[in-house]
XYZ file of C-alpha atoms in Angstrom:
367
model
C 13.617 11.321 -39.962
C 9.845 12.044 -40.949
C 6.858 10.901 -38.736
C 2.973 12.481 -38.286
C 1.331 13.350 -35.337
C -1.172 15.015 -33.251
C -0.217 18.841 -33.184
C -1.542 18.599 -29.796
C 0.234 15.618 -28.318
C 3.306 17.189 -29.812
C 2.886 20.570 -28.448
C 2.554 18.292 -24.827
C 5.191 16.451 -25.515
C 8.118 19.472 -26.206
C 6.473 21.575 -23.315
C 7.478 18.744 -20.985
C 10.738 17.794 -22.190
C 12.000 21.980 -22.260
C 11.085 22.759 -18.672
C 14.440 21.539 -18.017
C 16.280 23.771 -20.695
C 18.309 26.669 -18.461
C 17.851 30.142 -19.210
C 21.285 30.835 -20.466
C 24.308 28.399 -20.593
C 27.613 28.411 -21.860
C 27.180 25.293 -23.744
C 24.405 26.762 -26.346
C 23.675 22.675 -27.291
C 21.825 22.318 -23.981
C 19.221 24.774 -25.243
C 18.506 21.839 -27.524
C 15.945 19.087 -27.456
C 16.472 15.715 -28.789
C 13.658 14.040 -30.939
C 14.452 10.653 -31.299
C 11.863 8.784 -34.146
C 11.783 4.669 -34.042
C 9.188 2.117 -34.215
C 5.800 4.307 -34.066
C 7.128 6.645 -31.281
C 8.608 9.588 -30.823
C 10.854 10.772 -28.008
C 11.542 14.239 -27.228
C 14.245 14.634 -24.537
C 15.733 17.923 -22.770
C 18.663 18.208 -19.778
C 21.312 20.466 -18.299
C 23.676 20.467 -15.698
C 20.571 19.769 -12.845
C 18.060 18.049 -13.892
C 17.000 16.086 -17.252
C 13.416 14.819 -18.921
C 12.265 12.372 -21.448
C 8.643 11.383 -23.068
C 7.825 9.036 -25.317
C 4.636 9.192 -27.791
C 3.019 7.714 -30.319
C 3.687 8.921 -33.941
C 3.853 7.518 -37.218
C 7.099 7.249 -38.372
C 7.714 7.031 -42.012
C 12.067 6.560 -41.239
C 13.442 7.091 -37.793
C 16.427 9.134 -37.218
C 17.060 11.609 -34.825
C 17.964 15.424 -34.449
C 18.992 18.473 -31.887
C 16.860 21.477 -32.798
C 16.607 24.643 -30.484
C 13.726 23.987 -27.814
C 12.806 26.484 -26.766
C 12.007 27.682 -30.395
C 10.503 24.541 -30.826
C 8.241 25.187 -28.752
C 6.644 28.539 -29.048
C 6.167 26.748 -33.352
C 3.877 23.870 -31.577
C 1.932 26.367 -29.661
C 0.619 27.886 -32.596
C 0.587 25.107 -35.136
C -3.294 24.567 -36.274
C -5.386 21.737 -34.486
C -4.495 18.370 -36.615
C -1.436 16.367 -37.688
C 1.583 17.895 -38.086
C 4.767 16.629 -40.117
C 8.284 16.623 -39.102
C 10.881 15.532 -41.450
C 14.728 16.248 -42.276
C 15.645 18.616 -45.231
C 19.174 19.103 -45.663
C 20.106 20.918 -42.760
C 17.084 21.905 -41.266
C 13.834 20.240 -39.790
C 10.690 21.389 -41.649
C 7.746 21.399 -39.391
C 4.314 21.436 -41.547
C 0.536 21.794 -40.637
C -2.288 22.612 -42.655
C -1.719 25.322 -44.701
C 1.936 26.436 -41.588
C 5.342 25.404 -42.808
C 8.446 26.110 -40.644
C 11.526 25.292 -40.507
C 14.376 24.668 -37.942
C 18.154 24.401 -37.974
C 19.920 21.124 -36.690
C 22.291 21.726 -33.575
C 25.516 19.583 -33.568
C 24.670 16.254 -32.254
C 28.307 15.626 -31.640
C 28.463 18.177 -28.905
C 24.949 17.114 -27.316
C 25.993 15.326 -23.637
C 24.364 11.835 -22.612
C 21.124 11.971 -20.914
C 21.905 10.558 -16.712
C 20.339 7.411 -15.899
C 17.464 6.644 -14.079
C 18.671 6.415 -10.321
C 17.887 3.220 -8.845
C 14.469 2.427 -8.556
C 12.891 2.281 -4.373
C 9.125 2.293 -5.212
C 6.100 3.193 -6.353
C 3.740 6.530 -5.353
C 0.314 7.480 -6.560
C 0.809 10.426 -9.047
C -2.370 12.488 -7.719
C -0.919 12.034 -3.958
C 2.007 12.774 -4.592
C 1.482 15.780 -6.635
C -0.996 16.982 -3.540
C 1.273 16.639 -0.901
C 4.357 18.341 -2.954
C 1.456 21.480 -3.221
C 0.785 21.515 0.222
C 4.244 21.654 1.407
C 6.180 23.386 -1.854
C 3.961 26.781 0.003
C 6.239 26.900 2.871
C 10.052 26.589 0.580
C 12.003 29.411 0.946
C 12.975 31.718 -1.832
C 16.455 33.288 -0.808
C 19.269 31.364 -2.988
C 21.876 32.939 -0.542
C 20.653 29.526 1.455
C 20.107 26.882 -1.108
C 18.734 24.215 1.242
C 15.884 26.077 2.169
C 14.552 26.638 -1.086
C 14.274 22.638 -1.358
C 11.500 20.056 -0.109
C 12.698 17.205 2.145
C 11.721 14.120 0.803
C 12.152 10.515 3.196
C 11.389 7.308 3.302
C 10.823 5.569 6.003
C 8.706 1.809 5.506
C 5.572 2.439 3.678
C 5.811 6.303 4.817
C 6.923 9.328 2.604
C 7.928 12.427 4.808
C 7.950 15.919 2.448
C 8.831 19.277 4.919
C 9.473 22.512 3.789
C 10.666 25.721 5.456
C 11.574 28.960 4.986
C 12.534 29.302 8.832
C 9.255 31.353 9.341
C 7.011 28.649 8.698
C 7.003 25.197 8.425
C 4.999 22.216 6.449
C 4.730 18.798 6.716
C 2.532 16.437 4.666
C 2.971 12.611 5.237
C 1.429 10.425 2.404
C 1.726 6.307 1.904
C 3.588 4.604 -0.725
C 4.950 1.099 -2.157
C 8.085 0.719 -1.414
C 10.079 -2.193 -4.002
C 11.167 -5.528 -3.195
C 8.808 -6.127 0.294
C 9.172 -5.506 3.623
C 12.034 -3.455 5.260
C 13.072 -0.825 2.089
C 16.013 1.314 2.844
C 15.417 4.638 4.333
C 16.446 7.442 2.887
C 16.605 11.518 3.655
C 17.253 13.907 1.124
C 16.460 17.082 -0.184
C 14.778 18.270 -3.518
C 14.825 21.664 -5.235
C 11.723 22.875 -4.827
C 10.787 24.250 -8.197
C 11.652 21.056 -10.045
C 9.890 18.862 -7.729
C 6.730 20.853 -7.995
C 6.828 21.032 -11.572
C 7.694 17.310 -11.635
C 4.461 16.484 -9.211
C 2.297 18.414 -11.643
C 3.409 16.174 -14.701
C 2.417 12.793 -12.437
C -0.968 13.894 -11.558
C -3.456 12.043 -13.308
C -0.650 9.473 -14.503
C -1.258 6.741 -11.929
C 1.655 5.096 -10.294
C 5.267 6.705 -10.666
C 8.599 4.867 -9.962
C 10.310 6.966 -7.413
C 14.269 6.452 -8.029
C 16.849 7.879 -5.317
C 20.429 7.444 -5.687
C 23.314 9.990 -3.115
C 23.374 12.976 -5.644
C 19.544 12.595 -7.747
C 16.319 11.429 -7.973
C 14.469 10.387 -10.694
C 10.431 9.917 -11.474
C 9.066 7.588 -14.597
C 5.459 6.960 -15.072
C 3.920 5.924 -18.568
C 6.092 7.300 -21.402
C 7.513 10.108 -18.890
C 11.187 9.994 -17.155
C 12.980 12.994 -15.080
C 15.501 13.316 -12.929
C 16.876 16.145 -11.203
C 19.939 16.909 -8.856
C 19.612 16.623 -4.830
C 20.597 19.614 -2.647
C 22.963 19.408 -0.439
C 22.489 19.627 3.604
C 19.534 19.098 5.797
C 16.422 20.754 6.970
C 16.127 21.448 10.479
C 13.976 18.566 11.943
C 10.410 19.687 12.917
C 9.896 16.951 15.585
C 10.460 19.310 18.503
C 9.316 22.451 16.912
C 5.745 20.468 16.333
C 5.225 19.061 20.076
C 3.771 21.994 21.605
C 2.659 20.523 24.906
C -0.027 22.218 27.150
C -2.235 24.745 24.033
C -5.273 25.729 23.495
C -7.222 24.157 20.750
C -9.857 26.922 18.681
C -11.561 25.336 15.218
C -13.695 27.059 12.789
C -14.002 26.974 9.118
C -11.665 26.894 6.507
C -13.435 28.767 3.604
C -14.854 31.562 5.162
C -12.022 32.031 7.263
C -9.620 32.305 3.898
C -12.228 34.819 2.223
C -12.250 36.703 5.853
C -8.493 36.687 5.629
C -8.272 38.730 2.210
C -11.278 40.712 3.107
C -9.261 42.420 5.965
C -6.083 41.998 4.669
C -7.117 44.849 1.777
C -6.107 47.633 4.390
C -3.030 45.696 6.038
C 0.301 47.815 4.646
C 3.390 45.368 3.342
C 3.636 42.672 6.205
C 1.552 44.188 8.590
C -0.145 41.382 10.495
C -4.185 40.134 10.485
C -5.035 39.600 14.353
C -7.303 36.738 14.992
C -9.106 36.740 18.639
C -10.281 32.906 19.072
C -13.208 32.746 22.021
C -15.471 30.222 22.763
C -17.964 31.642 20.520
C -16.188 32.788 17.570
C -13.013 33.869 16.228
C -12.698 37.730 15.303
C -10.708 39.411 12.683
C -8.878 42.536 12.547
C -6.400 44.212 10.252
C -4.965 47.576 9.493
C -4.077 50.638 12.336
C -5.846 54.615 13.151
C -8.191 55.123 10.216
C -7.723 52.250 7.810
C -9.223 48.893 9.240
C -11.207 46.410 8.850
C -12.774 43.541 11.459
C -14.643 40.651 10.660
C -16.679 38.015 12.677
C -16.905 33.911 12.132
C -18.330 31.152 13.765
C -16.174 28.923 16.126
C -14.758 27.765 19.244
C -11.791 27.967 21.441
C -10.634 25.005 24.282
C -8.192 25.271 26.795
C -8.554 29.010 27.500
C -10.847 31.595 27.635
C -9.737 33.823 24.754
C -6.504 33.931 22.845
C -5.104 36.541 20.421
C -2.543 36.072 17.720
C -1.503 37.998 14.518
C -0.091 36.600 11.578
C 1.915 37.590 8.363
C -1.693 37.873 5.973
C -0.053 36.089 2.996
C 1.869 33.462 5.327
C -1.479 32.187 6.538
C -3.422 32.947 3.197
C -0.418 30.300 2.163
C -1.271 27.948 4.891
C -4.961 28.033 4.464
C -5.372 27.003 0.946
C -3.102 24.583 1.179
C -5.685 22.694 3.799
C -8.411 21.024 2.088
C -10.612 20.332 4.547
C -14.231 22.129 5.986
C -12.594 22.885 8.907
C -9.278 23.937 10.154
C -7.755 23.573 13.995
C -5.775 26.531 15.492
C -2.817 24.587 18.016
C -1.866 27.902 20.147
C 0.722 28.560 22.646
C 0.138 32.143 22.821
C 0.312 35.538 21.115
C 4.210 35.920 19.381
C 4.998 31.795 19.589
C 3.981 29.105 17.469
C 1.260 28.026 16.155
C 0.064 24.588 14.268
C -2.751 24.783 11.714
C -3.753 20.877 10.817
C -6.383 20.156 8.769
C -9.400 18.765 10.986
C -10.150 15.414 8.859
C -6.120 14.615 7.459
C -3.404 14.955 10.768
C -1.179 13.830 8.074
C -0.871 17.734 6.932
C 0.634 19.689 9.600
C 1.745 23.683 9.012
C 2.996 25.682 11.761
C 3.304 29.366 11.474
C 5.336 31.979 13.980
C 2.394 34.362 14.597
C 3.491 37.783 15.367
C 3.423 40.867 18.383
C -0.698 41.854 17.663
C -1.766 44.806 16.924
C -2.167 47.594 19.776
């Protein structure tokens, strides 16, 4: 093998491809990546036992051939390879990587010993890349991070007509973003309800945005993205999420609204005197909404603009970074306050998209 290419689109490239490679394994060939050189391209490929990813890019090959080398150690050689063209060819037993004036060089892994890639799931549709890496954000806030309960640390993902569902929860909180999407071969698609870790589906959302339309694949046990020269997959969790239907119809609430922006900055203002998880109170009037955080000598209080229907006042306290989490994940001017009552839920939606929905357990307030 021996091809030229962009340093940079290189360095891309092998980034991509090793997010998959784990940590530590007992099979020391899956710390590999596969370059694969044919026909002006170059495909760099990476998998273990969960998930799996492939790019393709352009690169003038000289001979084809292809190779296992360390990834990992790949890597950290592209990041600081100078700007240019770099050169990869076989020598003996090692792959020489040259640019400029930087030579290095890389032992072969056993290519015997390297397992197939999985294929690409069957293939349900098509989503925009910059949606759908928005409304993974927006939900990915609310996953839970306690491996003692695997399907809470993953992102429910269904389909449902022209309608992707993604919910996450950690049991204290709860998102929901709904986005549209094409689903393949016309009317009446297959449904489909599944969960997706939620680190690899974030990092997979990241890698679509900006790429136009991805191929969504789904099969029982994985799903699978491809967009442009990019393909992933990654293994489904097993279980269900609790639905959110019931735990979003609130009934008879009151209704307060005020700005998004300010009230974020407000909310880490205050929060500076707020010990561990000690709650920010928010008092919603007609007039306003007030902020207050900390206990005895250490507080803080701030004022905002607002306004509060269905009752006269209304007090509730949240977990500071839950609703930090919440807020930013809104991108609107303003955000609406759905609020049974102090210690009961409450549903923040973003005041110009109802198809982003977060609902937070607010907290006893302070005394």
């Amino acid at each position: 093998m021996e091809i030229r290419i962009d340093s940079a689109v290189l360095t891309e490239a092998v980034a991509w491809a090793a997010r998959v490679l784990p940590a530590r394994s007992p099979m020391p060939v899956l710390g590999g990546l596969l370059l694969e050189a044919a026909d002006g391209r170059l495909r760099v490929s990476g998998l273990d036992h969960e998930a799996s990813a492939r790019v393709e890019v352009e690169a003038d090959t000289t001979s084809g051939g292809r190779v296992l080398v360390l990834g990992r150690r790949l890597l950290d050689i592209c990041k600081v390879l100078p700007r240019g063209y770099a050169e990869l060819a076989v020598e003996d037993a090692r792959l020489s990587v040259t640019s400029g004036d930087a030579r290095f060089g890389l032992s072969l892994l056993p290519l015997d010993d390297y397992p197939a890639a999985p294929a690409l799931p069957e293939v349900r549709g098509l989503v925009d890349g910059d949606a759908f890496a928005s409304a993974v954000a927006q939900v990915a806030v609310a996953a839970g991070r306690d491996g003692s309960l695997p399907v809470l640390t993953g992102i429910r993902l269904a389909l449902d007509g022209t309608a992707v569902t993604l919910a996450a929860t950690d049991r204290y909180r709860y998102a929901v973003r709904t986005l549209e999407w094409k689903p393949e071969g016309g009317a009446d698609p297959e449904s489909a309800d599944v969960v997706v870790p939620a680190r690899r589906l974030t990092e997979i959302a990241r890698s679509l945005a900006g790429a136009g339309p991805a191929r969504l694949a789904l099969d029982s046990g994985s799903i699978g993205f491809e967009s442009g020269g990019m393909r992933t997959t990654t293994r489904l969790l097993e279980g269900r999420l609790p639905r959110h239907d019931k735990l979003f119809a609130l009934g008879d609430h009151a209704l307060a609204v005020t700005e998004r922006a300010p009230l974020t900055e407000a909310v880490k203002r205050v929060a500076v005197v707020a010990e561990g998880d000690s709650p920010v109170q928010l008092t919603f009037t007609a007039s306003g909404v007030h902020l207050q955080a900390g206990y005895e000598d250490d507080v803080a209080s701030q004022h905002l603009r607002g306004s509060l229907g269905g009752t006269d006042s209304m007090t509730v306290a949240f977990n500071p970074g839950y609703l930090l989490d919440a807020l930013t994940s809104l991108d609107t001017r303003e955000v609406r306050f759905h609020l049974l009552g102090p210690g009961q839920r409450a549903l923040l939606t973003d005041a110009e998209d109802p198809a982003h929905r977060h609902l937070l357990m607010s907290v006893k307030p302070l005394v």
